[in-house]
Coordinates of C-alpha atoms in Angstrom, one line a residue:
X1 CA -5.6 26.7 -50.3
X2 CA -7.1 24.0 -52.0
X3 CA -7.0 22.5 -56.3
X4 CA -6.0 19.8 -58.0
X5 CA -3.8 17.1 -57.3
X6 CA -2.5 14.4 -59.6
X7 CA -1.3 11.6 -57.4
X8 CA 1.2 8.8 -59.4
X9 CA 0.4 5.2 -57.9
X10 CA -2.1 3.2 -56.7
X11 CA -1.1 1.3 -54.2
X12 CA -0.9 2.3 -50.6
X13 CA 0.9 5.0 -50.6
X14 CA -1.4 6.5 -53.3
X15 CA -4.6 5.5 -51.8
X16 CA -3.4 6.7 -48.6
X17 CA -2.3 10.4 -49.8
X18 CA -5.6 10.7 -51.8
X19 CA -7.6 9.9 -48.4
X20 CA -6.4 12.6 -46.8
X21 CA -6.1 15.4 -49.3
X22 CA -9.4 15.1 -50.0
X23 CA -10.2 15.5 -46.0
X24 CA -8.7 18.9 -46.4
X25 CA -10.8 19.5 -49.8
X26 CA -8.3 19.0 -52.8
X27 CA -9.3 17.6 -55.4
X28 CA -6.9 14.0 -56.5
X29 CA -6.5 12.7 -59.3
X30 CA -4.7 8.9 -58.9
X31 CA -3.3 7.6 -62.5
X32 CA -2.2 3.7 -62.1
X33 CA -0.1 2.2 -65.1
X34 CA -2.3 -1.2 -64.3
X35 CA -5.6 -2.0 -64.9
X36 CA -5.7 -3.1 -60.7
X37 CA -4.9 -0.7 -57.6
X38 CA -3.0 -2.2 -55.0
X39 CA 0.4 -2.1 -56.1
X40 CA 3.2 -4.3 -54.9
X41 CA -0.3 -6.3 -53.3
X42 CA -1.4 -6.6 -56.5
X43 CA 0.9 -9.4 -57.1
X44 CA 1.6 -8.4 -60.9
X45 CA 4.6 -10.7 -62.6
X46 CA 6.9 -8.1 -63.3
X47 CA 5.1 -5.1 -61.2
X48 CA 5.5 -6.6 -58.0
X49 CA 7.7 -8.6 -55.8
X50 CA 5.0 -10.2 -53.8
X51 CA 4.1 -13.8 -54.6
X52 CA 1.1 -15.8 -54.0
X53 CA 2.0 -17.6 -50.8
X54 CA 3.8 -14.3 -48.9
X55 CA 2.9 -13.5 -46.1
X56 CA 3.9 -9.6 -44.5
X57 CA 6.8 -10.1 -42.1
X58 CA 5.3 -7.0 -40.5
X59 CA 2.5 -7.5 -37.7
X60 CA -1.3 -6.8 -38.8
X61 CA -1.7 -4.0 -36.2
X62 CA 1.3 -2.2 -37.8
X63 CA 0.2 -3.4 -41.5
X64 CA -3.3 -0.9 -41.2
X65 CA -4.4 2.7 -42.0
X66 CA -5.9 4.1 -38.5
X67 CA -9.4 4.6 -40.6
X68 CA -9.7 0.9 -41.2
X69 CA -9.2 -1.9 -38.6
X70 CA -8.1 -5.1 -40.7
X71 CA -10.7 -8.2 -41.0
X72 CA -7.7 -10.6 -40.4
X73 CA -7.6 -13.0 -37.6
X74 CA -4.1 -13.8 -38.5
X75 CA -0.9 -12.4 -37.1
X76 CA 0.7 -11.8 -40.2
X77 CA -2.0 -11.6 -43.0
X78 CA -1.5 -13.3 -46.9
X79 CA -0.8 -10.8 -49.8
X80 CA -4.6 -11.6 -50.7
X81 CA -5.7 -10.2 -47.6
X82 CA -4.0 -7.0 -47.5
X83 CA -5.1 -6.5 -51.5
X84 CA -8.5 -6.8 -49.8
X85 CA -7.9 -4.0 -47.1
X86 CA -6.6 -2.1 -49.6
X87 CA -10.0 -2.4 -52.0
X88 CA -12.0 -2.0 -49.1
X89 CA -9.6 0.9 -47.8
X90 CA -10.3 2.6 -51.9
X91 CA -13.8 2.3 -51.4
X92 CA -14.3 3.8 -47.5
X93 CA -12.8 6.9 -48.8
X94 CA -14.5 6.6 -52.4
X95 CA -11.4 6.8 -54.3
X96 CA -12.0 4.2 -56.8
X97 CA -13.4 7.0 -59.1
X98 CA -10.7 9.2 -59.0
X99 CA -8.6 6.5 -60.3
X100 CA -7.6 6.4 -63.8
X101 CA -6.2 2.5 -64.3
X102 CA -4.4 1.9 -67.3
X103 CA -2.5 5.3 -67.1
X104 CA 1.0 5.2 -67.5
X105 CA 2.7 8.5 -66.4
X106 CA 5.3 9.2 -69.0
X107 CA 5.9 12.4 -67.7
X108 CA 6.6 14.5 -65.2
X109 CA 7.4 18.0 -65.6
X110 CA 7.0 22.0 -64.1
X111 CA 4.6 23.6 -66.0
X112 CA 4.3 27.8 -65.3
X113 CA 4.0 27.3 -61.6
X114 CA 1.7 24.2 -61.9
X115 CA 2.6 20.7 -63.2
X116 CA 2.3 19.1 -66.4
X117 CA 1.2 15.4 -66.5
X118 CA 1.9 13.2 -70.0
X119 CA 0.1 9.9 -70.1
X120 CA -0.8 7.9 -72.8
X121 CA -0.6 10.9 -75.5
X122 CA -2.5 13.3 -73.2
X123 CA -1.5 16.0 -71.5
X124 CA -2.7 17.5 -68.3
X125 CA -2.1 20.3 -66.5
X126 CA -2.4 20.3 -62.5
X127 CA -2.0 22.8 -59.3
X128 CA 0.2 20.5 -57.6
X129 CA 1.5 16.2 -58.2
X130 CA 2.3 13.9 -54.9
X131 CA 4.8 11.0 -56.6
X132 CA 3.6 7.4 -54.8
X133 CA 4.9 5.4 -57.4
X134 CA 7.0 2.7 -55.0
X135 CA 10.3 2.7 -54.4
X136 CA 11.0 -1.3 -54.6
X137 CA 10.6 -1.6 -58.5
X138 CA 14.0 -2.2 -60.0
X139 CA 15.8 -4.9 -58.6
X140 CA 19.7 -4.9 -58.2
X141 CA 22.0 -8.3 -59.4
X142 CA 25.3 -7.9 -57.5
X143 CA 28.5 -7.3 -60.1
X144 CA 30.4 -10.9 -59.8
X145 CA 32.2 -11.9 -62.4
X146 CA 30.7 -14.3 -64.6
X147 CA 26.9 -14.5 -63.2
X148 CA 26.1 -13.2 -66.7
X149 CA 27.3 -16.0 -68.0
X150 CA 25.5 -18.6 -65.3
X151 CA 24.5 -21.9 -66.7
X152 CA 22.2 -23.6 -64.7
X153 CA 18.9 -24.5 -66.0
X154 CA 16.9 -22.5 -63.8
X155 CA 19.2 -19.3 -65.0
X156 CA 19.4 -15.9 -63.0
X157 CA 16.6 -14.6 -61.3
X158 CA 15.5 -11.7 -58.7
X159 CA 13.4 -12.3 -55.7
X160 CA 10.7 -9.6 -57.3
X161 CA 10.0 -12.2 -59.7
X162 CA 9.7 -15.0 -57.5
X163 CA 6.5 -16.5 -57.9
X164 CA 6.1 -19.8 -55.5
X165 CA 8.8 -23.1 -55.1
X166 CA 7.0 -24.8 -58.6
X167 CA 10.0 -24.5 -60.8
X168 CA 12.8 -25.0 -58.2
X169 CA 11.5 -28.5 -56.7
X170 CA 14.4 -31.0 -56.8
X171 CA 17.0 -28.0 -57.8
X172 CA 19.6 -27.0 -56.3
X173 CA 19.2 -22.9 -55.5
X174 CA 22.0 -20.5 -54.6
X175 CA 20.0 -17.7 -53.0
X176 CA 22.1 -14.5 -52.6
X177 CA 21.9 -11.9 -50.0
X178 CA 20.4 -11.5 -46.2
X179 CA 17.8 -9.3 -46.6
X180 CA 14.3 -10.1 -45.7
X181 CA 13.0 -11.3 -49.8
X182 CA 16.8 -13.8 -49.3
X183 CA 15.9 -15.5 -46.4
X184 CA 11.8 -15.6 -46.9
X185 CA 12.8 -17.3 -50.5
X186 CA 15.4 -19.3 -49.1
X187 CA 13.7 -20.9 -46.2
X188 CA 10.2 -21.4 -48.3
X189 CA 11.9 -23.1 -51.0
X190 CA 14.2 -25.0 -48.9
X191 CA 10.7 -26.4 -47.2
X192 CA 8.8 -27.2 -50.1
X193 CA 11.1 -29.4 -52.5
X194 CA 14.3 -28.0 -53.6
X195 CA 17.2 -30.6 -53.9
X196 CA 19.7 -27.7 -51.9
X197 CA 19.7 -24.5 -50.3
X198 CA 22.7 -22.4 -49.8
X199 CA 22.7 -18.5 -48.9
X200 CA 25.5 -16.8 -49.9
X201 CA 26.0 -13.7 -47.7
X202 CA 28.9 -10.7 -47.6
X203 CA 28.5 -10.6 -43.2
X204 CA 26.0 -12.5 -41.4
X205 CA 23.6 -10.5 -40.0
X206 CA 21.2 -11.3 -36.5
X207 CA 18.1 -12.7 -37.2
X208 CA 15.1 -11.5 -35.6
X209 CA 12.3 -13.8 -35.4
X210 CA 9.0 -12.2 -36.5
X211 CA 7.0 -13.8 -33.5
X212 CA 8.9 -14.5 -30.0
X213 CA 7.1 -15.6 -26.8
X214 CA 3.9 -15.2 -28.3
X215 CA 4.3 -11.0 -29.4
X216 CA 5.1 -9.8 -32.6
X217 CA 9.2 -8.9 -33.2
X218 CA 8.0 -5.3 -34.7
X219 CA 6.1 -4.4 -31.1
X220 CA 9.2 -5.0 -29.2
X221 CA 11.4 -3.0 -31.4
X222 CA 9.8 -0.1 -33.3
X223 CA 8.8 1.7 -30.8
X224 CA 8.6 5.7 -29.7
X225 CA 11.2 4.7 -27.0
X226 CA 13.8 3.4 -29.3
X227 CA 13.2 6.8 -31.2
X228 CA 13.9 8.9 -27.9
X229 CA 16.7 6.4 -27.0
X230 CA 18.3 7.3 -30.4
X231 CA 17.7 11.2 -29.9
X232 CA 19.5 10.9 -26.0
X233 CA 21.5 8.1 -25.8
X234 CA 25.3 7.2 -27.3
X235 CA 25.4 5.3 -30.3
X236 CA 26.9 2.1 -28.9
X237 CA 24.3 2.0 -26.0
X238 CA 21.6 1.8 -28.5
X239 CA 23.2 -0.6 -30.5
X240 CA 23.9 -2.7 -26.9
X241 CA 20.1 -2.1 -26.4
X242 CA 18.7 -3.0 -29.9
X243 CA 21.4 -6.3 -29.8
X244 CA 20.2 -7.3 -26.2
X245 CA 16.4 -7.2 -27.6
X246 CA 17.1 -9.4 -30.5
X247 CA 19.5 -12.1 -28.8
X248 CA 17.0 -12.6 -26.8
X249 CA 13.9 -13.0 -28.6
X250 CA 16.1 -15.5 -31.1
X251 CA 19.6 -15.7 -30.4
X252 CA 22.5 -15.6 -32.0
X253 CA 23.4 -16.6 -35.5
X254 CA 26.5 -18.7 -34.4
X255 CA 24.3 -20.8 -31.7
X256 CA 22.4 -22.2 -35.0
X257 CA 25.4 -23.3 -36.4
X258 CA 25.2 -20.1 -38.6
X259 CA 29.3 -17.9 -38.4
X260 CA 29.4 -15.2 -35.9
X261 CA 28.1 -11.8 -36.6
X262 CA 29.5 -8.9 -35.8
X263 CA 29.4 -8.0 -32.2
X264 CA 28.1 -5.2 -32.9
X265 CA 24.3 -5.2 -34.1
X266 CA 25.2 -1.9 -36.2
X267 CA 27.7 -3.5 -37.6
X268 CA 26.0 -7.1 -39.0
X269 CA 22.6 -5.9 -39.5
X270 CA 19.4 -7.2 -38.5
X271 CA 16.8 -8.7 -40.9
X272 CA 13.6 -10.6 -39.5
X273 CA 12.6 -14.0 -40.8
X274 CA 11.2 -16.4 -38.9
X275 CA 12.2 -20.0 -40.1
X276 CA 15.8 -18.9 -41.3
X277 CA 18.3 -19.9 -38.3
X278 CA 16.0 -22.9 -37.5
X279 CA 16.5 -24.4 -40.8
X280 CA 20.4 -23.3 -40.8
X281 CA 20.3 -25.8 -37.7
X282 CA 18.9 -28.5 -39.5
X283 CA 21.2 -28.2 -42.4
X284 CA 18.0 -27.6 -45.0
X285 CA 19.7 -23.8 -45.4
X286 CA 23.6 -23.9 -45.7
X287 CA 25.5 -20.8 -45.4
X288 CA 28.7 -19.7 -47.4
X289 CA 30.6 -16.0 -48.0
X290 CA 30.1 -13.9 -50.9
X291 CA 30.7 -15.1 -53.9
X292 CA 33.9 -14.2 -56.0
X293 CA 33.2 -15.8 -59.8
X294 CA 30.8 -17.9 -61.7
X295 CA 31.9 -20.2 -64.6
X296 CA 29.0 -22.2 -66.5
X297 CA 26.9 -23.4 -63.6
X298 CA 29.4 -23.2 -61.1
X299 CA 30.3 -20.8 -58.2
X300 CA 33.7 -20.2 -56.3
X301 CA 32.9 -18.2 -53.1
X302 CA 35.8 -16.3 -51.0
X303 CA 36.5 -18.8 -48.7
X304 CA 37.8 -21.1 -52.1
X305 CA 35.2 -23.5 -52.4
X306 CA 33.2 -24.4 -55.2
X307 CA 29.8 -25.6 -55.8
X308 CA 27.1 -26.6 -58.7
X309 CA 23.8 -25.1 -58.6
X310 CA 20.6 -25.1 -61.1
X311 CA 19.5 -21.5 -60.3
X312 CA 20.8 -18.0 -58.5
X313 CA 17.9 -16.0 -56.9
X314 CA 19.1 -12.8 -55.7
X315 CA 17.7 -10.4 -53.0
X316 CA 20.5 -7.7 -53.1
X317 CA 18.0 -4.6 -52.5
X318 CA 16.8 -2.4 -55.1
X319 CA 17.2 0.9 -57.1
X320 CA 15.5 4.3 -56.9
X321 CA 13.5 4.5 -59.7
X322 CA 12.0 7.5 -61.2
X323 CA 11.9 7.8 -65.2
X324 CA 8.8 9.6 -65.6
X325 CA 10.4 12.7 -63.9
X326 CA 11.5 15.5 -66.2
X327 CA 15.3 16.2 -66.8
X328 CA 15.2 19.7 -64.6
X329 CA 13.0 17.7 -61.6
X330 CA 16.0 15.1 -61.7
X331 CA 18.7 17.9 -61.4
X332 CA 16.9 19.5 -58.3
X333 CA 16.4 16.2 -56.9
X334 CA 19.8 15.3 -57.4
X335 CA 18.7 11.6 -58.5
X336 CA 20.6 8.6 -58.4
X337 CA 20.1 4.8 -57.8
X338 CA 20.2 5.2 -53.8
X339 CA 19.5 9.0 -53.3
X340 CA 17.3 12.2 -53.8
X341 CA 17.4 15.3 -51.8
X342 CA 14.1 16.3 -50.2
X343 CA 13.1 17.5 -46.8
X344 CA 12.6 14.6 -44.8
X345 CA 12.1 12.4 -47.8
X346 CA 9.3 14.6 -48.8
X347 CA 9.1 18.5 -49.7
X348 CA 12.1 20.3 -51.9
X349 CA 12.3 24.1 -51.3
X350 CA 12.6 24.8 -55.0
X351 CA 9.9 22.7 -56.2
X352 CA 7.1 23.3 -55.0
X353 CA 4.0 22.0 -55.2
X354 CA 5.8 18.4 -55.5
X355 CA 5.6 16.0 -52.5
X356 CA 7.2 12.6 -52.5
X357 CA 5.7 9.3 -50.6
X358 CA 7.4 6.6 -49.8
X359 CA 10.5 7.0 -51.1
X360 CA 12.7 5.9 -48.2
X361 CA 14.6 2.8 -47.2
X362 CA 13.6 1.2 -44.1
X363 CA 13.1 -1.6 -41.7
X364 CA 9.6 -2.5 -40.8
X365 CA 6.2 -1.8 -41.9
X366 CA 5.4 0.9 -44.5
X367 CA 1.4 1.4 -43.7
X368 CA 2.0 3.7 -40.6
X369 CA 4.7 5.7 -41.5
X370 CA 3.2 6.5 -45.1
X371 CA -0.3 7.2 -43.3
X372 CA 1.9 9.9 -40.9
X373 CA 3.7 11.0 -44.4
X374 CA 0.7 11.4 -46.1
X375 CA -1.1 13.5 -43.3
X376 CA 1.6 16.0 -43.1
X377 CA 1.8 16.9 -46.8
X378 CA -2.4 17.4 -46.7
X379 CA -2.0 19.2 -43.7
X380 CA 0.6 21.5 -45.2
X381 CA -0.9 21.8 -48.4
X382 CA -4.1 22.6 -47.0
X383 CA -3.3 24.9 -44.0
X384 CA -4.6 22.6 -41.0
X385 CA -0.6 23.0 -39.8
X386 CA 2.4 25.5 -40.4
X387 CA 3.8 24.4 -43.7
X388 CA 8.1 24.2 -43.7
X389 CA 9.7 27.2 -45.0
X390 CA 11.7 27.2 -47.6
X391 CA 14.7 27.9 -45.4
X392 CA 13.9 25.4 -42.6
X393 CA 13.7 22.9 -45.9
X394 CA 17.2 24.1 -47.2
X395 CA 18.6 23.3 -44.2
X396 CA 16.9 19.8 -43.8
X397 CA 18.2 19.3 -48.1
X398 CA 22.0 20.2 -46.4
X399 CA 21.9 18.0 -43.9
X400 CA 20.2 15.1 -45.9
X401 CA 23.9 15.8 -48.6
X402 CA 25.8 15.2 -46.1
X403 CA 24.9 12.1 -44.9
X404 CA 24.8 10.9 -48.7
X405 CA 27.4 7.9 -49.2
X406 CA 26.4 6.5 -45.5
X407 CA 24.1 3.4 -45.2
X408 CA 20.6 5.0 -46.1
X409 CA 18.2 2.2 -44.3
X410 CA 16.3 3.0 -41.3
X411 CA 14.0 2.3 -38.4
X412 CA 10.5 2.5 -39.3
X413 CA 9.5 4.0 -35.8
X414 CA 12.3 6.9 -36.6
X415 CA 10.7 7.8 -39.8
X416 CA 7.2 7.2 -38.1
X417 CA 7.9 9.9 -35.4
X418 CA 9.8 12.3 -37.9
X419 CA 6.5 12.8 -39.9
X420 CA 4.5 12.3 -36.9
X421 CA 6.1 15.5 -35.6
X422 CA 6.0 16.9 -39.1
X423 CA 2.0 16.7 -39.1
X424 CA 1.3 17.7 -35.5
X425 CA 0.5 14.5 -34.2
X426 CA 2.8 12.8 -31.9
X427 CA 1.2 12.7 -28.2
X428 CA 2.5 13.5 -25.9
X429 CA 3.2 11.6 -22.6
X430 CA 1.9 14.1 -20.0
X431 CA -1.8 13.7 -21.6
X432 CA -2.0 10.3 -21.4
X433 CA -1.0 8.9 -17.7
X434 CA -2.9 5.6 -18.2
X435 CA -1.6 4.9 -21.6
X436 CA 1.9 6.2 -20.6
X437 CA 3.7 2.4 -20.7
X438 CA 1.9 1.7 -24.2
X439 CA 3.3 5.2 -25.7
X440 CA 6.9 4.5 -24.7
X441 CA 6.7 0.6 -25.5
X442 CA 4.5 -0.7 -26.8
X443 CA 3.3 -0.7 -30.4
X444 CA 3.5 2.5 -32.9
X445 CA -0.2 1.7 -34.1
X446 CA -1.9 3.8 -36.2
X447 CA -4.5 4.2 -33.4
X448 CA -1.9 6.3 -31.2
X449 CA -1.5 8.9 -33.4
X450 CA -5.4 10.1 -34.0
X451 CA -5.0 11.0 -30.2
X452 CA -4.4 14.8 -30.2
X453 CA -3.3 17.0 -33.0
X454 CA -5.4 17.3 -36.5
X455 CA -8.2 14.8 -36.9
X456 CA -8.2 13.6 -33.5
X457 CA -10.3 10.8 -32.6
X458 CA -12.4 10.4 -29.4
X459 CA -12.5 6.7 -29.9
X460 CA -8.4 6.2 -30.2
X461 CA -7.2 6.0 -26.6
X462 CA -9.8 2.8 -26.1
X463 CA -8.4 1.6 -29.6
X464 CA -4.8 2.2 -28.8
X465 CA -5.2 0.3 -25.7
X466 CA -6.6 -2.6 -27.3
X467 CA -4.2 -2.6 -29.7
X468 CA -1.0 -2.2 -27.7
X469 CA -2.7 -5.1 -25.5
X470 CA -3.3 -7.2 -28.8
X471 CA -1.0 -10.0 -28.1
X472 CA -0.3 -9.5 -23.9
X473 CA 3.2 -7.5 -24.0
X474 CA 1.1 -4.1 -22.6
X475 CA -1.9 -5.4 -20.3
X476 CA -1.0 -2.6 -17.8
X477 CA 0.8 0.3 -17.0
X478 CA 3.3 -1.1 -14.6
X479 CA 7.0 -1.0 -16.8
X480 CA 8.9 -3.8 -16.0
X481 CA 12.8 -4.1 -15.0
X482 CA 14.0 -3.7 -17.9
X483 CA 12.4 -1.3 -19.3
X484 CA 12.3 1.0 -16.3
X485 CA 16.7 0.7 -16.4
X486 CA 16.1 1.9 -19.9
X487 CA 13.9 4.7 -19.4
X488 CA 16.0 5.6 -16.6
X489 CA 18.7 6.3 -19.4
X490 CA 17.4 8.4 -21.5
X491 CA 16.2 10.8 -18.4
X492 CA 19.3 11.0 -17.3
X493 CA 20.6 12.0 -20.9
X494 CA 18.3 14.5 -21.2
X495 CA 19.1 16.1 -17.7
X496 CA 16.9 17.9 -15.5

């Protein structure tokens, strides 16, 4: 079954959904409220929280579709250069017509089993609507008391607007939070002019470098292991597991001069940065707890003291943001700042014809998992796989509720190999003797999962090779020690 699609967003979640529903011979439809695709790499003051000098904390081999093998020589590409894969990504697939820039989607509403789209005055009706607007739009600043009334001269700010160190040379700059946008701001402005640099934190968190002994931090740990370690194993070993991997690609916080975390890596949290605890050493970065009250320009933090600063930036995470939606979608979806109910963030038994993208919270890079996402709902939708019933997505709904009020982040190889399984796609071991290490340790390219399933490629087990190989962690098939005591786990969890 095939007909019209209106897809909301541009960027790569959009671009990436529109690829492959046309593959199975719908017809898409992409409206973009800016006169640019690209989204957050658009780099758009006040659309995006990507600045001009960022670079993606996420390795290039995990920051690709598996149609398009990025130009970059560098480990981590620049904002500009993943704009550009995404343009060059648009036009591959000849999307850039299908486009319609400057077109706001005011609303979105059920429309006698289709879907109504309203944008700028028009109205349009269509057979079925994929939402890819981003979920990292609406920035949260924490509740203290007083930081409405913050003084300094610099004023109030969110990381999403941070646009380069310019205006906070020779300023002293309370960043707030330990998140990945905290510790990227604080460690680039503490290295390019600011007077001081203090993070305030609630718990200190490990800090995982994004490059260790020469591999990328997001090849050693999102990986389809970790995901079957998750599925077999207790809860504390994988934490002991996850905590062992990250102490010893950077150590720990409190050997930095940074407080002690949690011994449990659950527990503190994990962000990556790579300059953060080496500038904590050299005092350039001091650390305090959370803040309790501002007063004019000054802070008081929970262990009593007090400082003067010229600006608060905070990266405190973001808000689920969906206004365009009608009232009755909302209901269904049960909406709130952190939360909607979907089957596996993605399909809702009594709506369909609606698909979501993108709309989880996660560590790690987005590009895979969406690709995966946006596989399964064209393969669904088109009939290239068994499409969820509406039972088996009432039950996923139920189970989603009750975890609701728990922390919602997660793993990006978990929600990688939940919509790799969705779509038909994960490969599996057996098949694949000589690439048997890579599958279990190495990288979750995009290259692995175009060997078996839908859209298959004869070309991927030479690519997924190379690719797991990329930076010398898996150059053969011979496990080491450690990982050999790991697998060794999870087969005796699973039992004969």
């Amino acid at each position: 079954m095939t007909g019209s699609v209106a897809v909301v967003g541009a960027g790569p979640a959009g671009l990436v959904v529109a690829r492959w529903l046309l593959s199975q011979g719908f017809e898409p439809t992409v409206f973009e409220r800016d006169h640019v695709l690209g989204g957050q790499w658009a780099g758009l003051p006040g659309r995006s929280g990507v600045w001009p000098g960022m670079h993606t904390n996420t390795s290039r081999v995990l920051t690709a579709f598996s149609d398009l093998e990025p130009q970059s020589n560098e480990v981590f590409p620049s904002s500009g250069e993943i704009l550009d894969y995404l343009h060059r990504y648009a036009q591959k697939f000849e999307l850039i017509p299908r486009i319609r820039f400057d077109s706001r989607v005011e609303h979105l509403g059920r429309d006698d089993g289709g879907w109504l789209v309203r944008h700028a005055g028009a109205e349009e009706r269509f057979d079925r609507v994929v939402v890819a607007s981003g979920r990292f739009h609406r920035s949260v600043i924490p509740p203290v008391a007083g930081l409405n009334t913050f003084s300094g001269s610099v004023g109030v700010s969110s990381t999403f607007d941070y646009r380069g160190p310019e205006s906070l040379r020779d300023k002293r700059v309370l960043v707030a939070g330990s998140a990945v946008s905290a510790l990227e701001v604080a460690a680039e402005v503490a290295q390019l002019g600011a007077a001081r640099v203090v993070v305030t934190q609630r718990r200190q968190r490990y800090v995982l470098p994004k490059f260790a002994a020469g591999v990328p931090s997001d090849h050693r740990i999102f990986t389809r292991y970790g995901v079957l370690a998750n599925e077999a194993l207790p809860a504390p070993e994988i934490d002991r597991q996850l905590k062992e991997i990250v102490v010893e690609a950077g150590g720990s916080p409190e050997q930095y001069g940074a407080p002690a975390p949690d011994p449990s890596l659950f527990a503190a949290g994990v962000t990556l940065s790579q300059q953060h605890l080496p500038l904590v050493a050299e005092g350039r970065i001091a650390l305090r707890p959370w803040m309790t009250s501002v007063a004019g320009p000054t802070v008081t933090f929970t262990d009593g003291t007090v400082e003067d600063f010229d600006a608060v930036v905070c990266g405190t995470g973001f808000e689920l943001s969906l206004p365009f939606l009608s009232d009755d979608v909302r209901a269904v979806l049960d909406l709130d700042p952190a939360h909607l109910d979907a089957d596996r963030y993605t399909f809702h038994p009594e709506l369909p014809g609606l698909a979501l993208m993108g709309m989880w919270d996660q560590s790690g890079g987005y590009f895979v998992p969406l690709e995966l996402q946006a596989r399964w709902i064209a393969y669904a939708w088109g009939g290239a796989i068994t499409a969820p019933t509406a039972t088996d997505q009432r039950h996923a709904v139920h189970a989603y509720r009750a975890r609701r009020g728990l922390p919602q982040k997660t793993r990006m190889n978990l929600v990688a190999l939940t919509f790799a399984r969705a779509a038909g796609v994960e490969p599996c071991l057996d098949n694949w003797p000589d690439l048997r290490r890579a599958l279990l340790f190495g990288p979750l390219a995009p290259s692995c999962f175009r060997l078996e399933g839908p859209d298959a490629r004869s070309d991927a087990p030479a690519r997924f090779a190379r690719d797991a190989a990329a930076f010398g962690a898996i150059t053969s098939n011979e496990p080491t020690e450690r990982e050999r005591r790991y697998w060794s786990l999870v087969q005796a969890a699973a039992g004969p």
